[in-house]
Amino acid sequence: IEFFVDVISDYQSDFVVFPEFFNAPLMSAYNHLGPADAMREIANFTIPLRDKFMEFAVSYNINIITGSMPYLDHGVLYNVGFLCRRDGSYEMYRKIHITPAEKSGWGMVGGDSIVTYDTDCGRIGILICYDVEFPELPRLLAEQGMQILFVPFMTDTQNGYTRVRSCAQARAIENECYVAIAGSVGNLPKVHNMDIQYAQSAVFTPSDFSFPSNGIKAEATPNAEMTLIADVDVDLLKELHNFGAVRNLKDRRLDIYKILNKSKK
């Protein structure tokens, strides 16, 4: 973990984002317990890992989106991550939409909070993997002023990856924001239910004249481990909101439809 934080911080980066369940290899030590119990066992590492991320955020002067890890709250298992700011503060976020495999294999439960987070580089949103496939969530975050959406993900096949990627790129256009996705690659032959992984991390932009014509700021080599570094200009989003060729946020017909945020804060 520290290696990647160190490398990214060397480029004076403001954020680094890790994948969903980046610590899944730890489950190999608990395979004899079965997938559900193994996931609960590695939940014991989540708070110590959070504390280490907080230490790195301060010492390397970088805001860290920790990907996601299993977390036990009064016996209930959640898929959570942390925003560790470089000022020493942190926020917890929970995956809201749990996949069928997470429910049946690990007994996970979804969170119920849809919020943005203020940082020293703008307001951000964080959604874990499957969450980005539901357009209502990013739209609610956009209404709260989100400028950058971070999406840690884990997909085992190219089919699953395509869903996440395609939806993430659509969210950048719909909500006039940047979207950064980060996933794990490689095989975990000793971890039940996580044998293979496929990913291609990327940074997406709106599609207008001030941005790349294909809406892709940067993308990693497909299914290869690497760090991806990209610069984005949040001031361009303000121009887009007011003077874009199309204005997806302003031109909504709120007189005939709207989305309500009923989440618990």
CSV table of C-alpha atoms in Angstrom, one decimal:
chain,number,residue,atom,x,y,z
A,1,ILE,CA,0.0,0.0,0.0
A,2,GLU,CA,2.7,2.5,1.0
A,3,PHE,CA,4.6,1.9,-2.2
A,4,PHE,CA,1.7,3.1,-4.4
A,5,VAL,CA,1.0,6.0,-2.1
A,6,ASP,CA,4.6,7.0,-2.2
A,7,VAL,CA,4.8,6.7,-6.0
A,8,ILE,CA,1.7,8.7,-6.6
A,9,SER,CA,2.6,11.4,-4.1
A,10,ASP,CA,6.0,11.9,-5.9
A,11,TYR,CA,4.0,13.4,-8.8
A,12,GLN,CA,2.4,15.9,-6.4
A,13,SER,CA,-1.0,14.2,-6.8
A,14,ASP,CA,-3.9,15.4,-4.8
A,15,PHE,CA,-5.8,12.1,-4.7
A,16,VAL,CA,-5.0,8.4,-4.9
A,17,VAL,CA,-7.7,5.8,-5.2
A,18,PHE,CA,-7.4,2.1,-4.5
A,19,PRO,CA,-9.6,-0.8,-5.8
A,20,GLU,CA,-12.6,-2.4,-4.2
A,21,PHE,CA,-11.5,-5.3,-1.9
A,22,PHE,CA,-7.9,-4.6,-2.5
A,23,ASN,CA,-7.1,-6.7,0.6
A,24,ALA,CA,-8.8,-9.8,-0.7
A,25,PRO,CA,-5.6,-11.9,-0.8
A,26,LEU,CA,-5.8,-11.9,3.0
A,27,MET,CA,-8.7,-14.3,2.7
A,28,SER,CA,-6.4,-17.1,1.6
A,29,ALA,CA,-5.4,-17.7,5.3
A,30,TYR,CA,-9.0,-18.4,6.2
A,31,ASN,CA,-10.2,-20.5,3.2
A,32,HIS,CA,-10.9,-23.4,5.6
A,33,LEU,CA,-13.7,-21.4,7.1
A,34,GLY,CA,-15.6,-20.8,3.9
A,35,PRO,CA,-16.1,-17.6,2.0
A,36,ALA,CA,-18.6,-15.9,4.4
A,37,ASP,CA,-16.5,-16.5,7.5
A,38,ALA,CA,-13.3,-15.7,5.7
A,39,MET,CA,-14.7,-12.3,4.7
A,40,ARG,CA,-15.7,-11.7,8.3
A,41,GLU,CA,-12.2,-12.6,9.5
A,42,ILE,CA,-10.4,-10.1,7.3
A,43,ALA,CA,-12.9,-7.4,8.5
A,44,ASN,CA,-10.7,-7.5,11.6
A,45,PHE,CA,-8.0,-5.8,9.6
A,46,THR,CA,-10.2,-2.9,8.4
A,47,ILE,CA,-9.7,-0.4,11.2
A,48,PRO,CA,-6.0,-1.0,11.5
A,49,LEU,CA,-5.8,-0.5,7.7
A,50,ARG,CA,-7.8,2.7,8.0
A,51,ASP,CA,-5.4,4.0,10.7
A,52,LYS,CA,-2.4,3.2,8.4
A,53,PHE,CA,-4.1,5.0,5.5
A,54,MET,CA,-4.7,8.0,7.7
A,55,GLU,CA,-1.0,8.0,8.6
A,56,PHE,CA,0.0,7.8,5.0
A,57,ALA,CA,-2.4,10.6,4.0
A,58,VAL,CA,-0.7,13.0,6.4
A,59,SER,CA,2.9,11.9,5.9
A,60,TYR,CA,2.7,11.8,2.1
A,61,ASN,CA,0.4,14.9,1.9
A,62,ILE,CA,-2.2,13.3,-0.3
A,63,ASN,CA,-6.0,12.5,0.0
A,64,ILE,CA,-6.6,8.8,-0.1
A,65,ILE,CA,-9.7,7.0,-1.2
A,66,THR,CA,-9.0,3.6,0.3
A,67,GLY,CA,-11.0,1.4,-2.1
A,68,SER,CA,-13.1,-0.9,0.0
A,69,MET,CA,-12.9,-3.5,2.7
A,70,PRO,CA,-15.3,-5.6,4.7
A,71,TYR,CA,-16.5,-4.0,7.9
A,72,LEU,CA,-18.5,-5.4,10.8
A,73,ASP,CA,-21.0,-3.1,12.6
A,74,HIS,CA,-22.9,-4.8,15.4
A,75,GLY,CA,-22.6,-8.1,13.6
A,76,VAL,CA,-23.7,-6.8,10.3
A,77,LEU,CA,-21.2,-7.0,7.4
A,78,TYR,CA,-20.8,-4.0,5.1
A,79,ASN,CA,-18.6,-3.2,2.1
A,80,VAL,CA,-17.0,0.1,3.2
A,81,GLY,CA,-14.1,2.4,2.5
A,82,PHE,CA,-12.6,5.6,3.8
A,83,LEU,CA,-11.7,9.0,2.5
A,84,CYS,CA,-8.5,9.8,4.4
A,85,ARG,CA,-7.8,13.5,4.0
A,86,ARG,CA,-4.2,14.9,4.3
A,87,ASP,CA,-5.3,17.1,7.1
A,88,GLY,CA,-5.7,14.0,9.3
A,89,SER,CA,-9.6,13.7,9.1
A,90,TYR,CA,-11.5,10.9,7.6
A,91,GLU,CA,-15.0,9.8,6.4
A,92,MET,CA,-16.5,6.4,6.0
A,93,TYR,CA,-18.6,5.5,2.9
A,94,ARG,CA,-20.6,2.3,2.5
A,95,LYS,CA,-21.6,0.5,-0.7
A,96,ILE,CA,-25.3,0.9,-1.2
A,97,HIS,CA,-26.2,-1.6,-3.8
A,98,ILE,CA,-24.9,-5.1,-2.9
A,99,THR,CA,-24.5,-7.6,-5.7
A,100,PRO,CA,-26.3,-10.9,-5.6
A,101,ALA,CA,-22.9,-12.6,-5.1
A,102,GLU,CA,-22.1,-10.4,-2.2
A,103,LYS,CA,-25.4,-11.2,-0.6
A,104,SER,CA,-25.3,-15.0,-1.2
A,105,GLY,CA,-21.6,-15.6,-0.8
A,106,TRP,CA,-20.7,-13.2,2.1
A,107,GLY,CA,-24.0,-12.1,3.6
A,108,MET,CA,-23.3,-8.4,3.0
A,109,VAL,CA,-25.8,-5.6,3.6
A,110,GLY,CA,-26.0,-2.3,1.8
A,111,GLY,CA,-25.5,1.2,3.3
A,112,ASP,CA,-28.1,4.0,3.2
A,113,SER,CA,-26.3,7.3,3.0
A,114,ILE,CA,-25.9,9.4,-0.2
A,115,VAL,CA,-23.5,12.2,0.5
A,116,THR,CA,-20.6,14.2,-1.0
A,117,TYR,CA,-17.4,15.1,0.8
A,118,ASP,CA,-15.5,18.4,0.9
A,119,THR,CA,-11.7,18.3,0.3
A,120,ASP,CA,-9.0,20.9,-0.3
A,121,CYS,CA,-9.4,20.2,-4.0
A,122,GLY,CA,-13.1,20.4,-4.4
A,123,ARG,CA,-16.2,18.4,-3.6
A,124,ILE,CA,-16.1,14.7,-4.4
A,125,GLY,CA,-18.4,11.7,-4.4
A,126,ILE,CA,-17.4,8.0,-3.8
A,127,LEU,CA,-19.4,5.0,-5.1
A,128,ILE,CA,-18.3,1.4,-4.9
A,129,CYS,CA,-18.5,-0.6,-8.1
A,130,TYR,CA,-22.1,-1.7,-8.6
A,131,ASP,CA,-23.4,1.6,-7.2
A,132,VAL,CA,-22.2,3.4,-10.4
A,133,GLU,CA,-24.6,1.3,-12.5
A,134,PHE,CA,-27.6,3.1,-10.9
A,135,PRO,CA,-27.8,6.7,-12.4
A,136,GLU,CA,-29.9,8.0,-9.5
A,137,LEU,CA,-27.0,8.0,-7.1
A,138,PRO,CA,-24.5,10.1,-9.1
A,139,ARG,CA,-27.3,12.5,-10.0
A,140,LEU,CA,-28.1,13.0,-6.3
A,141,LEU,CA,-24.4,13.6,-5.7
A,142,ALA,CA,-24.2,16.0,-8.6
A,143,GLU,CA,-27.1,18.0,-7.0
A,144,GLN,CA,-24.8,18.3,-3.9
A,145,GLY,CA,-22.1,19.9,-6.0
A,146,MET,CA,-19.9,16.9,-6.8
A,147,GLN,CA,-17.0,17.7,-9.1
A,148,ILE,CA,-15.1,14.4,-9.1
A,149,LEU,CA,-16.6,10.9,-8.6
A,150,PHE,CA,-14.3,8.1,-7.5
A,151,VAL,CA,-15.4,4.5,-8.2
A,152,PRO,CA,-13.3,1.7,-6.6
A,153,PHE,CA,-14.4,-1.6,-8.3
A,154,MET,CA,-13.7,-5.3,-8.6
A,155,THR,CA,-14.9,-7.3,-11.5
A,156,ASP,CA,-14.0,-10.9,-12.4
A,157,THR,CA,-14.8,-10.8,-16.1
A,158,GLN,CA,-14.6,-8.4,-19.0
A,159,ASN,CA,-18.4,-8.4,-19.1
A,160,GLY,CA,-18.6,-7.1,-15.5
A,161,TYR,CA,-15.9,-4.6,-16.2
A,162,THR,CA,-17.7,-3.3,-19.3
A,163,ARG,CA,-20.8,-2.6,-17.2
A,164,VAL,CA,-18.8,-0.6,-14.7
A,165,ARG,CA,-16.8,1.3,-17.3
A,166,SER,CA,-19.7,2.1,-19.6
A,167,CYS,CA,-21.9,3.3,-16.7
A,168,ALA,CA,-19.0,5.4,-15.2
A,169,GLN,CA,-18.4,7.1,-18.5
A,170,ALA,CA,-22.1,7.9,-18.9
A,171,ARG,CA,-22.2,9.3,-15.4
A,172,ALA,CA,-19.4,11.8,-16.4
A,173,ILE,CA,-21.5,13.1,-19.3
A,174,GLU,CA,-24.8,13.1,-17.4
A,175,ASN,CA,-23.5,14.9,-14.4
A,176,GLU,CA,-20.9,17.1,-15.9
A,177,CYS,CA,-18.1,15.8,-13.7
A,178,TYR,CA,-14.9,13.8,-13.7
A,179,VAL,CA,-15.1,10.1,-12.9
A,180,ALA,CA,-12.1,8.0,-11.9
A,181,ILE,CA,-12.4,4.2,-11.7
A,182,ALA,CA,-9.8,1.9,-10.1
A,183,GLY,CA,-9.9,-1.9,-10.1
A,184,SER,CA,-7.7,-4.9,-9.3
A,185,VAL,CA,-6.1,-7.2,-11.8
A,186,GLY,CA,-4.6,-10.7,-11.6
A,187,ASN,CA,-5.6,-14.1,-10.2
A,188,LEU,CA,-6.2,-15.2,-6.6
A,189,PRO,CA,-6.2,-19.0,-6.9
A,190,LYS,CA,-6.1,-19.5,-3.1
A,191,VAL,CA,-9.1,-17.2,-2.4
A,192,HIS,CA,-12.6,-18.8,-2.9
A,193,ASN,CA,-15.1,-16.7,-4.8
A,194,MET,CA,-12.3,-14.3,-6.0
A,195,ASP,CA,-10.3,-16.5,-8.4
A,196,ILE,CA,-10.0,-14.1,-11.3
A,197,GLN,CA,-10.1,-10.4,-11.7
A,198,TYR,CA,-10.3,-8.1,-14.8
A,199,ALA,CA,-9.8,-4.4,-14.8
A,200,GLN,CA,-8.7,-1.3,-16.7
A,201,SER,CA,-8.5,1.8,-14.5
A,202,ALA,CA,-9.4,5.1,-16.2
A,203,VAL,CA,-10.4,8.7,-15.8
A,204,PHE,CA,-13.4,10.0,-17.7
A,205,THR,CA,-14.5,13.5,-18.5
A,206,PRO,CA,-17.6,15.2,-19.9
A,207,SER,CA,-17.8,15.2,-23.7
A,208,ASP,CA,-17.5,18.8,-24.9
A,209,PHE,CA,-15.1,21.1,-26.6
A,210,SER,CA,-12.9,21.8,-23.5
A,211,PHE,CA,-12.4,18.1,-22.9
A,212,PRO,CA,-11.1,15.1,-24.8
A,213,SER,CA,-13.3,14.3,-27.7
A,214,ASN,CA,-13.8,10.7,-26.6
A,215,GLY,CA,-14.4,11.7,-23.0
A,216,ILE,CA,-11.3,9.8,-21.7
A,217,LYS,CA,-8.6,11.7,-19.9
A,218,ALA,CA,-6.4,8.7,-19.3
A,219,GLU,CA,-6.7,4.9,-19.1
A,220,ALA,CA,-4.4,2.1,-18.0
A,221,THR,CA,-3.2,-0.8,-20.0
A,222,PRO,CA,-6.0,-3.4,-20.0
A,223,ASN,CA,-5.7,-6.1,-17.2
A,224,ALA,CA,-2.2,-5.1,-16.2
A,225,GLU,CA,-0.9,-3.7,-12.9
A,226,MET,CA,0.1,-0.1,-13.1
A,227,THR,CA,-0.4,3.3,-11.7
A,228,LEU,CA,-2.4,5.8,-13.7
A,229,ILE,CA,-1.8,9.5,-13.2
A,230,ALA,CA,-4.0,12.2,-14.7
A,231,ASP,CA,-4.6,16.0,-14.3
A,232,VAL,CA,-8.1,17.4,-14.3
A,233,ASP,CA,-9.2,21.0,-14.2
A,234,VAL,CA,-12.3,21.5,-12.0
A,235,ASP,CA,-12.7,25.1,-13.3
A,236,LEU,CA,-13.6,23.7,-16.7
A,237,LEU,CA,-16.7,22.2,-15.1
A,238,LYS,CA,-18.0,25.7,-14.2
A,239,GLU,CA,-17.7,26.8,-17.8
A,240,LEU,CA,-19.4,23.6,-19.0
A,241,HIS,CA,-22.3,24.1,-16.6
A,242,ASN,CA,-23.0,27.6,-18.1
A,243,PHE,CA,-21.7,27.6,-21.6
A,244,GLY,CA,-21.5,23.9,-22.8
A,245,ALA,CA,-22.8,22.8,-26.2
A,246,VAL,CA,-25.4,20.9,-24.1
A,247,ARG,CA,-26.2,21.4,-20.4
A,248,ASN,CA,-27.3,18.1,-19.0
A,249,LEU,CA,-27.8,19.5,-15.5
A,250,LYS,CA,-29.5,22.8,-16.3
A,251,ASP,CA,-31.7,21.4,-19.1
A,252,ARG,CA,-33.4,18.8,-16.9
A,253,ARG,CA,-37.2,19.1,-17.0
A,254,LEU,CA,-37.7,19.4,-13.2
A,255,ASP,CA,-41.3,20.5,-13.9
A,256,ILE,CA,-42.2,16.9,-14.8
A,257,TYR,CA,-39.7,14.7,-12.9
A,258,LYS,CA,-37.3,14.8,-10.0
A,259,ILE,CA,-35.2,12.4,-7.8
A,260,LEU,CA,-35.7,12.5,-4.1
A,261,ASN,CA,-32.8,11.7,-1.6
A,262,LYS,CA,-34.4,9.8,1.3
A,263,SER,CA,-31.1,8.5,2.6
A,264,LYS,CA,-30.0,8.7,6.3
A,265,LYS,CA,-27.4,11.3,6.9
